[in-house]
Amino acid sequence: MEREPGDGPADDDAVRRGPDDMSLEELREEIEQIDREIVDLIARRTYVAETIAAVKDERDMATTDESQEEAVMERAGHNAEAFDVDPNLVKAIFRLLIELNKVEQRERR
């Protein structure tokens, strides 16, 4: 079953009403809310990545795990397709997130 935008935590009255029933201001407010949620998710992902970096450091493991990065990218592509979003765009965003996490991991070592 394919998911639709609005499935999940952001599913509120504005999403159920649909864009055709909303004013431009309401649509912009919806975008602002989504942007806050994206930043929250990035912060949560970064926290978990920092925890992973600490575990890797304790175990004297390499910062880069190419097989894990490959799995993340593949998963990102599949998720993009499930939401009918351009997989290349989503993969580019995830590549950036991975690179930022790797830079932070290197700086902490």
PDB file of C-alpha atoms in Angstrom:
ATOM      1  CA  MET A   1       0.000   0.000   0.000  1.00  0.00           C
ATOM      2  CA  GLU A   2       1.448   3.343  -1.021  1.00  0.00           C
ATOM      3  CA  ARG A   3       1.484   6.083   1.539  1.00  0.00           C
ATOM      4  CA  GLU A   4       0.121   9.507   0.811  1.00  0.00           C
ATOM      5  CA  PRO A   5       1.435  12.865   1.953  1.00  0.00           C
ATOM      6  CA  GLY A   6      -0.308  13.573   5.203  1.00  0.00           C
ATOM      7  CA  ASP A   7      -0.212   9.972   6.431  1.00  0.00           C
ATOM      8  CA  GLY A   8       1.295  10.077   9.856  1.00  0.00           C
ATOM      9  CA  PRO A   9       2.008  12.679  12.520  1.00  0.00           C
ATOM     10  CA  ALA A  10       1.404  15.760  10.359  1.00  0.00           C
ATOM     11  CA  ASP A  11      -2.118  14.565   9.486  1.00  0.00           C
ATOM     12  CA  ASP A  12      -4.184  17.457  10.863  1.00  0.00           C
ATOM     13  CA  ASP A  13      -7.283  19.399   9.836  1.00  0.00           C
ATOM     14  CA  ALA A  14      -5.420  21.335   7.135  1.00  0.00           C
ATOM     15  CA  VAL A  15      -4.231  18.150   5.441  1.00  0.00           C
ATOM     16  CA  ARG A  16      -7.669  16.497   5.635  1.00  0.00           C
ATOM     17  CA  ARG A  17      -9.347  19.571   4.148  1.00  0.00           C
ATOM     18  CA  GLY A  18      -7.083  19.548   1.129  1.00  0.00           C
ATOM     19  CA  PRO A  19      -5.248  22.361  -0.635  1.00  0.00           C
ATOM     20  CA  ASP A  20      -8.274  23.440  -2.675  1.00  0.00           C
ATOM     21  CA  ASP A  21     -10.179  24.270   0.520  1.00  0.00           C
ATOM     22  CA  MET A  22      -7.384  26.333   2.084  1.00  0.00           C
ATOM     23  CA  SER A  23      -6.310  29.950   1.758  1.00  0.00           C
ATOM     24  CA  LEU A  24      -2.789  30.861   0.703  1.00  0.00           C
ATOM     25  CA  GLU A  25      -2.044  31.893   4.290  1.00  0.00           C
ATOM     26  CA  GLU A  26      -3.262  28.534   5.614  1.00  0.00           C
ATOM     27  CA  LEU A  27      -1.130  26.707   3.063  1.00  0.00           C
ATOM     28  CA  ARG A  28       1.921  28.740   4.101  1.00  0.00           C
ATOM     29  CA  GLU A  29       1.222  27.963   7.748  1.00  0.00           C
ATOM     30  CA  GLU A  30       1.060  24.276   6.833  1.00  0.00           C
ATOM     31  CA  ILE A  31       4.453  24.570   5.110  1.00  0.00           C
ATOM     32  CA  GLU A  32       5.868  26.272   8.240  1.00  0.00           C
ATOM     33  CA  GLN A  33       4.616  23.401  10.399  1.00  0.00           C
ATOM     34  CA  ILE A  34       6.081  20.815   8.039  1.00  0.00           C
ATOM     35  CA  ASP A  35       9.408  22.697   8.033  1.00  0.00           C
ATOM     36  CA  ARG A  36       9.495  22.598  11.863  1.00  0.00           C
ATOM     37  CA  GLU A  37       8.815  18.858  11.761  1.00  0.00           C
ATOM     38  CA  ILE A  38      11.609  18.336   9.211  1.00  0.00           C
ATOM     39  CA  VAL A  39      14.063  20.236  11.419  1.00  0.00           C
ATOM     40  CA  ASP A  40      12.921  18.207  14.449  1.00  0.00           C
ATOM     41  CA  LEU A  41      13.516  14.973  12.537  1.00  0.00           C
ATOM     42  CA  ILE A  42      16.953  16.153  11.392  1.00  0.00           C
ATOM     43  CA  ALA A  43      17.826  16.994  15.010  1.00  0.00           C
ATOM     44  CA  ARG A  44      16.656  13.556  16.161  1.00  0.00           C
ATOM     45  CA  ARG A  45      18.612  11.849  13.372  1.00  0.00           C
ATOM     46  CA  THR A  46      21.717  13.859  14.254  1.00  0.00           C
ATOM     47  CA  TYR A  47      21.419  12.869  17.924  1.00  0.00           C
ATOM     48  CA  VAL A  48      21.222   9.183  17.007  1.00  0.00           C
ATOM     49  CA  ALA A  49      24.140   9.569  14.581  1.00  0.00           C
ATOM     50  CA  GLU A  50      26.197  11.168  17.378  1.00  0.00           C
ATOM     51  CA  THR A  51      25.357   8.219  19.611  1.00  0.00           C
ATOM     52  CA  ILE A  52      26.468   5.843  16.861  1.00  0.00           C
ATOM     53  CA  ALA A  53      29.715   7.824  16.584  1.00  0.00           C
ATOM     54  CA  ALA A  54      30.309   7.379  20.322  1.00  0.00           C
ATOM     55  CA  VAL A  55      29.751   3.624  20.039  1.00  0.00           C
ATOM     56  CA  LYS A  56      32.100   3.433  17.046  1.00  0.00           C
ATOM     57  CA  ASP A  57      34.714   5.397  18.990  1.00  0.00           C
ATOM     58  CA  GLU A  58      34.400   3.101  22.038  1.00  0.00           C
ATOM     59  CA  ARG A  59      34.806   0.062  19.803  1.00  0.00           C
ATOM     60  CA  ASP A  60      37.592   1.629  17.736  1.00  0.00           C
ATOM     61  CA  MET A  61      35.531   1.279  14.544  1.00  0.00           C
ATOM     62  CA  ALA A  62      35.949   3.276  11.351  1.00  0.00           C
ATOM     63  CA  THR A  63      33.824   6.395  10.895  1.00  0.00           C
ATOM     64  CA  THR A  64      32.715   5.330   7.417  1.00  0.00           C
ATOM     65  CA  ASP A  65      30.625   2.218   6.833  1.00  0.00           C
ATOM     66  CA  GLU A  66      30.009   2.067   3.102  1.00  0.00           C
ATOM     67  CA  SER A  67      27.611  -0.881   3.287  1.00  0.00           C
ATOM     68  CA  GLN A  68      25.457   0.978   5.810  1.00  0.00           C
ATOM     69  CA  GLU A  69      25.532   4.140   3.698  1.00  0.00           C
ATOM     70  CA  GLU A  70      24.474   2.089   0.687  1.00  0.00           C
ATOM     71  CA  ALA A  71      21.575   0.606   2.682  1.00  0.00           C
ATOM     72  CA  VAL A  72      20.461   4.080   3.798  1.00  0.00           C
ATOM     73  CA  MET A  73      20.532   5.354   0.222  1.00  0.00           C
ATOM     74  CA  GLU A  74      18.603   2.353  -1.067  1.00  0.00           C
ATOM     75  CA  ARG A  75      16.007   2.755   1.687  1.00  0.00           C
ATOM     76  CA  ALA A  76      15.722   6.481   0.900  1.00  0.00           C
ATOM     77  CA  GLY A  77      15.051   5.688  -2.752  1.00  0.00           C
ATOM     78  CA  HIS A  78      12.376   3.124  -1.893  1.00  0.00           C
ATOM     79  CA  ASN A  79      10.710   5.516   0.559  1.00  0.00           C
ATOM     80  CA  ALA A  80      10.748   8.274  -2.056  1.00  0.00           C
ATOM     81  CA  GLU A  81       9.025   6.022  -4.551  1.00  0.00           C
ATOM     82  CA  ALA A  82       6.425   5.006  -1.947  1.00  0.00           C
ATOM     83  CA  PHE A  83       5.565   8.682  -1.441  1.00  0.00           C
ATOM     84  CA  ASP A  84       5.768   9.481  -5.169  1.00  0.00           C
ATOM     85  CA  VAL A  85       8.698  11.848  -4.645  1.00  0.00           C
ATOM     86  CA  ASP A  86      11.709  12.118  -6.949  1.00  0.00           C
ATOM     87  CA  PRO A  87      14.168   9.474  -5.646  1.00  0.00           C
ATOM     88  CA  ASN A  88      17.156  11.468  -6.900  1.00  0.00           C
ATOM     89  CA  LEU A  89      16.099  14.485  -4.850  1.00  0.00           C
ATOM     90  CA  VAL A  90      15.560  12.390  -1.730  1.00  0.00           C
ATOM     91  CA  LYS A  91      18.870  10.590  -2.201  1.00  0.00           C
ATOM     92  CA  ALA A  92      20.658  13.933  -2.589  1.00  0.00           C
ATOM     93  CA  ILE A  93      19.186  15.096   0.723  1.00  0.00           C
ATOM     94  CA  PHE A  94      20.205  11.868   2.432  1.00  0.00           C
ATOM     95  CA  ARG A  95      23.707  12.063   0.937  1.00  0.00           C
ATOM     96  CA  LEU A  96      24.018  15.519   2.513  1.00  0.00           C
ATOM     97  CA  LEU A  97      22.771  14.241   5.881  1.00  0.00           C
ATOM     98  CA  ILE A  98      25.242  11.346   5.782  1.00  0.00           C
ATOM     99  CA  GLU A  99      28.141  13.626   4.871  1.00  0.00           C
ATOM    100  CA  LEU A 100      27.274  16.083   7.655  1.00  0.00           C
ATOM    101  CA  ASN A 101      27.138  13.225  10.173  1.00  0.00           C
ATOM    102  CA  LYS A 102      30.503  11.902   8.983  1.00  0.00           C
ATOM    103  CA  VAL A 103      32.095  15.341   9.343  1.00  0.00           C
ATOM    104  CA  GLU A 104      30.748  15.623  12.893  1.00  0.00           C
ATOM    105  CA  GLN A 105      31.989  12.125  13.724  1.00  0.00           C
ATOM    106  CA  ARG A 106      35.476  12.954  12.441  1.00  0.00           C
ATOM    107  CA  GLU A 107      35.566  16.221  14.392  1.00  0.00           C
ATOM    108  CA  ARG A 108      34.677  14.424  17.637  1.00  0.00           C
ATOM    109  CA  ARG A 109      37.540  11.920  17.287  1.00  0.00           C
TER     110      ARG A 109
END
